[in-house]
C-alpha cells in the first residue's frame, strides 16, 4: 500500500510538471509490442533448436564425462545467457526503454531456451518444458486475459481450458516424436507437473492483468514505459519481477521529484 501511494504521488506530481507534448501510451500498444517480442522468442528458439539438434550429433569433450552440443551451439547458448542476464540485471535498476535492446533480449531468450533443450537432454528431465512454458505460456495467457472481450472472470475459465487443450495436444505430438527419438519434452513428466505449469501461467497472467490496469493510469500521465512493460510480459515471471522492482521508473518521472 505504501509503495502504491508513493507511485501515485509521483504520478500526480509528474502530471503537473510534464511536458505538454508528452503523449499517453495505451496498454494496447504495450500488448502489441509484447506479442512481437514473444513471436521473436518463439521463432528464434525454433530456428536455434533445429540447428542445435543437428549439431548435437557431434558432442564436444567439455565438460569431462559429459555430452554437450558442439562448440558452436555452446557459444550461442553462452551468448544468449549473457544477454538475458545482463538485460535483467540492468532492468532491476532502470527500465529498458530501447526497442533494439528489447528485441535483442527476445532473440537471446529464444536461443538460450533452445540451448537448454539440447544441452540438458530433455528426455531425462524436461528442463526446457518448464522454462519455455513458464516464459511463453504466461505471456500468451496474459495477452489473452487482457484482450478477452468477455471480461476477466470469464477469461480465468476460458484461458486455462484453452491452455490445457494446448498442453494435451503438445503432449500427444511429443509422444509421437519421442517414438522416433526426436521428442521435444520428456514423456515422463508427471501430470501434476503440467498442472503446476498451468497454474503458474494463469496466476502470472492475472497478475499481469492487474499490473496493466494500473499501468493504464500510469501511462496516462505521459510516462514512456511501453517497452519496459512489454519486455516484462514477454519474459514471464522473472520479467514481471524485474518490471516491478524498477518501479515503473523513467527519466521523465525521476526528474519530476
PDB file of C-alpha atoms in Angstrom:
ATOM      1  CA  UNK A   1       0.000   0.000   0.000  1.00  0.00           C
ATOM      2  CA  UNK A   2       2.791   2.418   0.910  1.00  0.00           C
ATOM      3  CA  UNK A   3       4.559   1.675  -2.363  1.00  0.00           C
ATOM      4  CA  UNK A   4       1.360   2.322  -4.288  1.00  0.00           C
ATOM      5  CA  UNK A   5       0.884   5.640  -2.510  1.00  0.00           C
ATOM      6  CA  UNK A   6       4.443   6.670  -3.367  1.00  0.00           C
ATOM      7  CA  UNK A   7       3.844   5.807  -7.007  1.00  0.00           C
ATOM      8  CA  UNK A   8       0.574   7.749  -7.008  1.00  0.00           C
ATOM      9  CA  UNK A   9       2.259  10.831  -5.564  1.00  0.00           C
ATOM     10  CA  UNK A  10       4.969  10.615  -8.231  1.00  0.00           C
ATOM     11  CA  UNK A  11       2.372  10.366 -10.962  1.00  0.00           C
ATOM     12  CA  UNK A  12       0.338  13.297  -9.655  1.00  0.00           C
ATOM     13  CA  UNK A  13       3.451  15.441  -9.341  1.00  0.00           C
ATOM     14  CA  UNK A  14       4.632  14.398 -12.783  1.00  0.00           C
ATOM     15  CA  UNK A  15       1.193  15.148 -14.237  1.00  0.00           C
ATOM     16  CA  UNK A  16       1.516  18.720 -13.029  1.00  0.00           C
ATOM     17  CA  UNK A  17       5.007  19.214 -14.471  1.00  0.00           C
ATOM     18  CA  UNK A  18       5.097  17.014 -17.556  1.00  0.00           C
ATOM     19  CA  UNK A  19       5.804  18.358 -20.984  1.00  0.00           C
ATOM     20  CA  UNK A  20       2.681  19.455 -22.890  1.00  0.00           C
ATOM     21  CA  UNK A  21       3.936  17.423 -25.851  1.00  0.00           C
ATOM     22  CA  UNK A  22       4.099  14.119 -23.970  1.00  0.00           C
ATOM     23  CA  UNK A  23       1.600  11.686 -25.448  1.00  0.00           C
ATOM     24  CA  UNK A  24      -0.145   8.960 -23.429  1.00  0.00           C
ATOM     25  CA  UNK A  25       0.765   5.403 -24.335  1.00  0.00           C
ATOM     26  CA  UNK A  26      -2.042   2.869 -24.005  1.00  0.00           C
ATOM     27  CA  UNK A  27      -1.723  -0.638 -22.633  1.00  0.00           C
ATOM     28  CA  UNK A  28      -2.890  -1.955 -26.007  1.00  0.00           C
ATOM     29  CA  UNK A  29       0.340  -0.708 -27.567  1.00  0.00           C
ATOM     30  CA  UNK A  30       2.262  -2.482 -24.821  1.00  0.00           C
ATOM     31  CA  UNK A  31       0.482  -5.741 -25.551  1.00  0.00           C
ATOM     32  CA  UNK A  32       1.178  -5.417 -29.273  1.00  0.00           C
ATOM     33  CA  UNK A  33       4.863  -4.961 -28.535  1.00  0.00           C
ATOM     34  CA  UNK A  34       4.835  -7.867 -26.085  1.00  0.00           C
ATOM     35  CA  UNK A  35       3.248 -10.095 -28.731  1.00  0.00           C
ATOM     36  CA  UNK A  36       6.001  -9.129 -31.173  1.00  0.00           C
ATOM     37  CA  UNK A  37       8.671  -9.956 -28.589  1.00  0.00           C
ATOM     38  CA  UNK A  38       7.050 -13.323 -27.843  1.00  0.00           C
ATOM     39  CA  UNK A  39       6.973 -14.084 -31.559  1.00  0.00           C
ATOM     40  CA  UNK A  40      10.675 -13.228 -31.815  1.00  0.00           C
ATOM     41  CA  UNK A  41      11.421 -15.597 -28.929  1.00  0.00           C
ATOM     42  CA  UNK A  42       9.426 -18.440 -30.465  1.00  0.00           C
ATOM     43  CA  UNK A  43      10.893 -18.014 -33.957  1.00  0.00           C
ATOM     44  CA  UNK A  44      14.497 -17.638 -32.815  1.00  0.00           C
ATOM     45  CA  UNK A  45      14.087 -20.544 -30.411  1.00  0.00           C
ATOM     46  CA  UNK A  46      12.651 -22.819 -33.086  1.00  0.00           C
ATOM     47  CA  UNK A  47      15.404 -21.958 -35.567  1.00  0.00           C
ATOM     48  CA  UNK A  48      18.166 -22.349 -32.975  1.00  0.00           C
ATOM     49  CA  UNK A  49      16.746 -25.617 -31.632  1.00  0.00           C
ATOM     50  CA  UNK A  50      16.555 -27.095 -35.128  1.00  0.00           C
ATOM     51  CA  UNK A  51      20.178 -26.189 -35.815  1.00  0.00           C
ATOM     52  CA  UNK A  52      21.447 -27.288 -32.411  1.00  0.00           C
ATOM     53  CA  UNK A  53      19.669 -30.622 -32.664  1.00  0.00           C
ATOM     54  CA  UNK A  54      21.715 -31.340 -35.780  1.00  0.00           C
ATOM     55  CA  UNK A  55      24.952 -30.148 -34.169  1.00  0.00           C
ATOM     56  CA  UNK A  56      24.305 -32.333 -31.117  1.00  0.00           C
ATOM     57  CA  UNK A  57      25.198 -35.381 -33.228  1.00  0.00           C
ATOM     58  CA  UNK A  58      28.842 -34.419 -32.643  1.00  0.00           C
ATOM     59  CA  UNK A  59      29.153 -33.722 -28.890  1.00  0.00           C
ATOM     60  CA  UNK A  60      32.147 -31.864 -27.529  1.00  0.00           C
ATOM     61  CA  UNK A  61      34.506 -33.145 -24.854  1.00  0.00           C
ATOM     62  CA  UNK A  62      33.596 -30.454 -22.346  1.00  0.00           C
ATOM     63  CA  UNK A  63      32.737 -30.923 -19.560  1.00  0.00           C
ATOM     64  CA  UNK A  64      34.704 -34.134 -18.926  1.00  0.00           C
ATOM     65  CA  UNK A  65      32.403 -37.115 -18.969  1.00  0.00           C
ATOM     66  CA  UNK A  66      29.510 -35.089 -20.369  1.00  0.00           C
ATOM     67  CA  UNK A  67      27.954 -34.925 -23.797  1.00  0.00           C
ATOM     68  CA  UNK A  68      27.036 -31.409 -24.793  1.00  0.00           C
ATOM     69  CA  UNK A  69      26.257 -29.945 -28.202  1.00  0.00           C
ATOM     70  CA  UNK A  70      29.101 -28.804 -30.414  1.00  0.00           C
ATOM     71  CA  UNK A  71      31.146 -25.676 -29.655  1.00  0.00           C
ATOM     72  CA  UNK A  72      29.028 -23.502 -31.948  1.00  0.00           C
ATOM     73  CA  UNK A  73      25.849 -24.376 -30.056  1.00  0.00           C
ATOM     74  CA  UNK A  74      27.602 -23.816 -26.732  1.00  0.00           C
ATOM     75  CA  UNK A  75      28.797 -20.403 -27.896  1.00  0.00           C
ATOM     76  CA  UNK A  76      25.261 -19.423 -28.911  1.00  0.00           C
ATOM     77  CA  UNK A  77      23.905 -20.651 -25.589  1.00  0.00           C
ATOM     78  CA  UNK A  78      26.533 -18.749 -23.613  1.00  0.00           C
ATOM     79  CA  UNK A  79      25.838 -15.580 -25.598  1.00  0.00           C
ATOM     80  CA  UNK A  80      22.098 -15.976 -25.031  1.00  0.00           C
ATOM     81  CA  UNK A  81      22.640 -16.397 -21.303  1.00  0.00           C
ATOM     82  CA  UNK A  82      24.961 -13.384 -21.133  1.00  0.00           C
ATOM     83  CA  UNK A  83      22.491 -11.114 -22.931  1.00  0.00           C
ATOM     84  CA  UNK A  84      19.433 -12.213 -20.954  1.00  0.00           C
ATOM     85  CA  UNK A  85      21.262 -11.936 -17.629  1.00  0.00           C
ATOM     86  CA  UNK A  86      22.691  -8.519 -18.489  1.00  0.00           C
ATOM     87  CA  UNK A  87      19.323  -7.092 -19.533  1.00  0.00           C
ATOM     88  CA  UNK A  88      17.538  -8.485 -16.472  1.00  0.00           C
ATOM     89  CA  UNK A  89      20.187  -7.138 -14.098  1.00  0.00           C
ATOM     90  CA  UNK A  90      20.118  -3.753 -15.829  1.00  0.00           C
ATOM     91  CA  UNK A  91      16.327  -3.789 -15.691  1.00  0.00           C
ATOM     92  CA  UNK A  92      16.352  -4.002 -11.902  1.00  0.00           C
ATOM     93  CA  UNK A  93      17.939  -0.549 -11.774  1.00  0.00           C
ATOM     94  CA  UNK A  94      16.476   1.220 -14.797  1.00  0.00           C
ATOM     95  CA  UNK A  95      13.685   0.419 -17.256  1.00  0.00           C
ATOM     96  CA  UNK A  96      14.854  -0.918 -20.616  1.00  0.00           C
ATOM     97  CA  UNK A  97      13.333   1.719 -22.874  1.00  0.00           C
ATOM     98  CA  UNK A  98      15.188   0.743 -26.063  1.00  0.00           C
ATOM     99  CA  UNK A  99      13.253  -1.216 -28.683  1.00  0.00           C
ATOM    100  CA  UNK A 100      16.505  -2.649 -30.047  1.00  0.00           C
ATOM    101  CA  UNK A 101      17.540  -3.969 -26.628  1.00  0.00           C
ATOM    102  CA  UNK A 102      14.095  -5.483 -26.074  1.00  0.00           C
ATOM    103  CA  UNK A 103      14.266  -7.246 -29.449  1.00  0.00           C
ATOM    104  CA  UNK A 104      17.806  -8.438 -28.719  1.00  0.00           C
ATOM    105  CA  UNK A 105      16.615  -9.873 -25.421  1.00  0.00           C
ATOM    106  CA  UNK A 106      13.731 -11.707 -27.084  1.00  0.00           C
ATOM    107  CA  UNK A 107      16.042 -13.347 -29.630  1.00  0.00           C
ATOM    108  CA  UNK A 108      18.659 -14.172 -26.978  1.00  0.00           C
ATOM    109  CA  UNK A 109      15.951 -15.693 -24.804  1.00  0.00           C
ATOM    110  CA  UNK A 110      14.877 -17.987 -27.635  1.00  0.00           C
ATOM    111  CA  UNK A 111      18.469 -19.069 -28.311  1.00  0.00           C
ATOM    112  CA  UNK A 112      19.075 -19.729 -24.616  1.00  0.00           C
ATOM    113  CA  UNK A 113      15.946 -21.867 -24.299  1.00  0.00           C
ATOM    114  CA  UNK A 114      16.934 -23.819 -27.404  1.00  0.00           C
ATOM    115  CA  UNK A 115      20.398 -24.433 -25.987  1.00  0.00           C
ATOM    116  CA  UNK A 116      18.953 -25.609 -22.667  1.00  0.00           C
ATOM    117  CA  UNK A 117      16.788 -28.035 -24.578  1.00  0.00           C
ATOM    118  CA  UNK A 118      19.682 -29.633 -26.424  1.00  0.00           C
ATOM    119  CA  UNK A 119      22.422 -29.381 -23.796  1.00  0.00           C
ATOM    120  CA  UNK A 120      20.444 -30.939 -20.963  1.00  0.00           C
ATOM    121  CA  UNK A 121      18.721 -33.746 -22.899  1.00  0.00           C
ATOM    122  CA  UNK A 122      15.016 -33.161 -22.482  1.00  0.00           C
ATOM    123  CA  UNK A 123      14.379 -36.877 -22.484  1.00  0.00           C
ATOM    124  CA  UNK A 124      15.611 -37.025 -18.884  1.00  0.00           C
ATOM    125  CA  UNK A 125      14.189 -34.038 -17.086  1.00  0.00           C
ATOM    126  CA  UNK A 126      12.115 -31.744 -19.250  1.00  0.00           C
ATOM    127  CA  UNK A 127      14.064 -28.638 -18.217  1.00  0.00           C
ATOM    128  CA  UNK A 128      13.074 -26.697 -21.314  1.00  0.00           C
ATOM    129  CA  UNK A 129       9.425 -27.618 -20.797  1.00  0.00           C
ATOM    130  CA  UNK A 130       9.376 -25.669 -17.542  1.00  0.00           C
ATOM    131  CA  UNK A 131      11.490 -22.798 -18.851  1.00  0.00           C
ATOM    132  CA  UNK A 132       9.641 -22.415 -22.136  1.00  0.00           C
ATOM    133  CA  UNK A 133       6.140 -22.756 -20.751  1.00  0.00           C
ATOM    134  CA  UNK A 134       6.960 -20.602 -17.742  1.00  0.00           C
ATOM    135  CA  UNK A 135       8.120 -17.850 -20.072  1.00  0.00           C
ATOM    136  CA  UNK A 136       5.938 -18.041 -23.151  1.00  0.00           C
ATOM    137  CA  UNK A 137       2.705 -19.537 -21.842  1.00  0.00           C
ATOM    138  CA  UNK A 138       2.369 -16.949 -19.096  1.00  0.00           C
ATOM    139  CA  UNK A 139       2.900 -14.160 -21.600  1.00  0.00           C
ATOM    140  CA  UNK A 140       0.360 -15.575 -24.025  1.00  0.00           C
ATOM    141  CA  UNK A 141      -2.152 -16.133 -21.227  1.00  0.00           C
ATOM    142  CA  UNK A 142      -1.642 -12.555 -20.071  1.00  0.00           C
ATOM    143  CA  UNK A 143      -2.347 -11.273 -23.579  1.00  0.00           C
ATOM    144  CA  UNK A 144      -5.440 -13.456 -23.832  1.00  0.00           C
ATOM    145  CA  UNK A 145      -6.867 -12.341 -20.486  1.00  0.00           C
ATOM    146  CA  UNK A 146      -6.121  -8.680 -21.157  1.00  0.00           C
ATOM    147  CA  UNK A 147      -7.743  -8.718 -24.589  1.00  0.00           C
ATOM    148  CA  UNK A 148     -10.640 -11.089 -23.905  1.00  0.00           C
ATOM    149  CA  UNK A 149     -13.994  -9.426 -24.731  1.00  0.00           C
ATOM    150  CA  UNK A 150     -15.868 -11.422 -22.085  1.00  0.00           C
ATOM    151  CA  UNK A 151     -14.113  -9.937 -19.044  1.00  0.00           C
ATOM    152  CA  UNK A 152     -11.525 -11.042 -16.534  1.00  0.00           C
ATOM    153  CA  UNK A 153     -13.575 -13.584 -14.580  1.00  0.00           C
ATOM    154  CA  UNK A 154     -14.747 -15.470 -17.639  1.00  0.00           C
ATOM    155  CA  UNK A 155     -11.236 -15.303 -19.062  1.00  0.00           C
ATOM    156  CA  UNK A 156      -9.893 -17.047 -15.982  1.00  0.00           C
ATOM    157  CA  UNK A 157     -12.005 -20.033 -17.027  1.00  0.00           C
ATOM    158  CA  UNK A 158     -11.589 -19.879 -20.806  1.00  0.00           C
ATOM    159  CA  UNK A 159      -7.838 -19.274 -20.859  1.00  0.00           C
ATOM    160  CA  UNK A 160      -6.914 -22.239 -18.602  1.00  0.00           C
ATOM    161  CA  UNK A 161      -9.205 -24.529 -20.603  1.00  0.00           C
ATOM    162  CA  UNK A 162      -7.566 -23.406 -23.826  1.00  0.00           C
ATOM    163  CA  UNK A 163      -4.096 -23.789 -22.338  1.00  0.00           C
ATOM    164  CA  UNK A 164      -4.952 -27.279 -21.073  1.00  0.00           C
ATOM    165  CA  UNK A 165      -6.083 -28.258 -24.557  1.00  0.00           C
ATOM    166  CA  UNK A 166      -2.853 -26.916 -25.986  1.00  0.00           C
ATOM    167  CA  UNK A 167      -0.782 -28.817 -23.434  1.00  0.00           C
ATOM    168  CA  UNK A 168      -2.647 -32.024 -24.227  1.00  0.00           C
ATOM    169  CA  UNK A 169      -2.003 -31.554 -27.942  1.00  0.00           C
ATOM    170  CA  UNK A 170       1.647 -30.801 -27.205  1.00  0.00           C
ATOM    171  CA  UNK A 171       1.968 -33.976 -25.144  1.00  0.00           C
ATOM    172  CA  UNK A 172       0.427 -36.082 -27.923  1.00  0.00           C
ATOM    173  CA  UNK A 173       2.746 -34.622 -30.563  1.00  0.00           C
ATOM    174  CA  UNK A 174       5.731 -35.093 -28.289  1.00  0.00           C
ATOM    175  CA  UNK A 175       4.822 -38.713 -27.620  1.00  0.00           C
ATOM    176  CA  UNK A 176       4.714 -39.373 -31.356  1.00  0.00           C
ATOM    177  CA  UNK A 177       8.087 -37.679 -31.867  1.00  0.00           C
ATOM    178  CA  UNK A 178       9.624 -39.453 -28.873  1.00  0.00           C
ATOM    179  CA  UNK A 179       8.938 -42.778 -30.549  1.00  0.00           C
ATOM    180  CA  UNK A 180      11.372 -41.716 -33.274  1.00  0.00           C
ATOM    181  CA  UNK A 181      13.894 -40.234 -30.845  1.00  0.00           C
ATOM    182  CA  UNK A 182      13.032 -36.618 -31.693  1.00  0.00           C
ATOM    183  CA  UNK A 183      10.740 -35.710 -28.811  1.00  0.00           C
ATOM    184  CA  UNK A 184      10.981 -32.149 -27.521  1.00  0.00           C
ATOM    185  CA  UNK A 185       9.784 -32.700 -23.950  1.00  0.00           C
ATOM    186  CA  UNK A 186      10.261 -35.602 -21.589  1.00  0.00           C
ATOM    187  CA  UNK A 187       7.403 -38.084 -21.882  1.00  0.00           C
ATOM    188  CA  UNK A 188       7.794 -38.935 -18.202  1.00  0.00           C
ATOM    189  CA  UNK A 189       6.770 -35.509 -16.862  1.00  0.00           C
ATOM    190  CA  UNK A 190       4.132 -36.244 -14.169  1.00  0.00           C
ATOM    191  CA  UNK A 191       0.619 -34.954 -14.644  1.00  0.00           C
ATOM    192  CA  UNK A 192       0.938 -32.690 -11.619  1.00  0.00           C
ATOM    193  CA  UNK A 193       3.977 -31.062 -13.214  1.00  0.00           C
ATOM    194  CA  UNK A 194       1.870 -29.891 -16.159  1.00  0.00           C
ATOM    195  CA  UNK A 195      -0.828 -28.724 -13.730  1.00  0.00           C
ATOM    196  CA  UNK A 196       1.697 -26.629 -11.820  1.00  0.00           C
ATOM    197  CA  UNK A 197       2.845 -25.007 -15.047  1.00  0.00           C
ATOM    198  CA  UNK A 198      -0.765 -24.252 -15.950  1.00  0.00           C
ATOM    199  CA  UNK A 199      -1.496 -22.749 -12.529  1.00  0.00           C
ATOM    200  CA  UNK A 200       1.657 -20.642 -12.808  1.00  0.00           C
ATOM    201  CA  UNK A 201       0.552 -19.388 -16.209  1.00  0.00           C
ATOM    202  CA  UNK A 202      -2.909 -18.360 -15.015  1.00  0.00           C
ATOM    203  CA  UNK A 203      -1.630 -16.788 -11.811  1.00  0.00           C
ATOM    204  CA  UNK A 204       1.003 -14.787 -13.668  1.00  0.00           C
ATOM    205  CA  UNK A 205      -1.499 -13.717 -16.314  1.00  0.00           C
ATOM    206  CA  UNK A 206      -3.945 -12.486 -13.697  1.00  0.00           C
ATOM    207  CA  UNK A 207      -1.107 -10.610 -12.016  1.00  0.00           C
ATOM    208  CA  UNK A 208      -0.192  -9.040 -15.362  1.00  0.00           C
ATOM    209  CA  UNK A 209      -3.809  -8.015 -15.837  1.00  0.00           C
ATOM    210  CA  UNK A 210      -3.799  -6.171 -12.525  1.00  0.00           C
ATOM    211  CA  UNK A 211      -0.480  -4.533 -13.339  1.00  0.00           C
ATOM    212  CA  UNK A 212      -1.638  -3.452 -16.785  1.00  0.00           C
ATOM    213  CA  UNK A 213      -4.768  -1.896 -15.305  1.00  0.00           C
ATOM    214  CA  UNK A 214      -2.512   0.152 -13.049  1.00  0.00           C
ATOM    215  CA  UNK A 215      -0.264   0.894 -15.988  1.00  0.00           C
ATOM    216  CA  UNK A 216      -3.209   2.423 -17.874  1.00  0.00           C
ATOM    217  CA  UNK A 217      -3.374   5.119 -15.220  1.00  0.00           C
ATOM    218  CA  UNK A 218       0.394   5.440 -15.067  1.00  0.00           C
ATOM    219  CA  UNK A 219       0.836   5.895 -18.806  1.00  0.00           C
ATOM    220  CA  UNK A 220      -1.996   8.409 -18.936  1.00  0.00           C
ATOM    221  CA  UNK A 221       0.432  10.862 -17.336  1.00  0.00           C
ATOM    222  CA  UNK A 222       2.669  10.686 -20.387  1.00  0.00           C
ATOM    223  CA  UNK A 223       5.400   8.458 -18.961  1.00  0.00           C
ATOM    224  CA  UNK A 224       7.128   6.452 -21.671  1.00  0.00           C
ATOM    225  CA  UNK A 225       7.400   2.964 -20.209  1.00  0.00           C
ATOM    226  CA  UNK A 226       5.899   0.967 -23.072  1.00  0.00           C
ATOM    227  CA  UNK A 227       8.955  -1.113 -23.944  1.00  0.00           C
ATOM    228  CA  UNK A 228       9.874  -1.981 -20.337  1.00  0.00           C
ATOM    229  CA  UNK A 229       6.308  -3.143 -19.732  1.00  0.00           C
ATOM    230  CA  UNK A 230       6.196  -5.133 -22.974  1.00  0.00           C
ATOM    231  CA  UNK A 231       9.509  -6.760 -22.122  1.00  0.00           C
ATOM    232  CA  UNK A 232       8.170  -7.709 -18.691  1.00  0.00           C
ATOM    233  CA  UNK A 233       5.224  -9.546 -20.231  1.00  0.00           C
ATOM    234  CA  UNK A 234       7.456 -11.292 -22.773  1.00  0.00           C
ATOM    235  CA  UNK A 235       9.956 -12.503 -20.172  1.00  0.00           C
ATOM    236  CA  UNK A 236       7.466 -14.256 -17.939  1.00  0.00           C
ATOM    237  CA  UNK A 237       7.624 -14.442 -14.127  1.00  0.00           C
ATOM    238  CA  UNK A 238      11.246 -13.264 -13.976  1.00  0.00           C
ATOM    239  CA  UNK A 239      10.488 -10.289 -16.185  1.00  0.00           C
ATOM    240  CA  UNK A 240       7.482  -9.161 -14.191  1.00  0.00           C
ATOM    241  CA  UNK A 241       9.643  -9.249 -11.064  1.00  0.00           C
ATOM    242  CA  UNK A 242      12.236  -7.025 -12.718  1.00  0.00           C
ATOM    243  CA  UNK A 243       9.490  -4.733 -14.006  1.00  0.00           C
ATOM    244  CA  UNK A 244       8.060  -4.272 -10.518  1.00  0.00           C
ATOM    245  CA  UNK A 245      11.487  -3.865  -8.972  1.00  0.00           C
ATOM    246  CA  UNK A 246      12.261  -0.993 -11.302  1.00  0.00           C
ATOM    247  CA  UNK A 247       9.014   0.573 -10.009  1.00  0.00           C
ATOM    248  CA  UNK A 248       8.000   1.894 -13.415  1.00  0.00           C
ATOM    249  CA  UNK A 249      10.718   4.499 -13.250  1.00  0.00           C
ATOM    250  CA  UNK A 250      11.637   6.531 -16.296  1.00  0.00           C
ATOM    251  CA  UNK A 251      13.747   9.608 -16.879  1.00  0.00           C
ATOM    252  CA  UNK A 252      10.688  11.825 -17.024  1.00  0.00           C
ATOM    253  CA  UNK A 253       9.426  10.643 -13.650  1.00  0.00           C
ATOM    254  CA  UNK A 254      12.822  10.671 -11.967  1.00  0.00           C
ATOM    255  CA  UNK A 255      13.332  14.315 -12.875  1.00  0.00           C
ATOM    256  CA  UNK A 256       9.936  15.355 -11.519  1.00  0.00           C
ATOM    257  CA  UNK A 257      10.602  14.826  -7.822  1.00  0.00           C
TER     258      UNK A 257
END
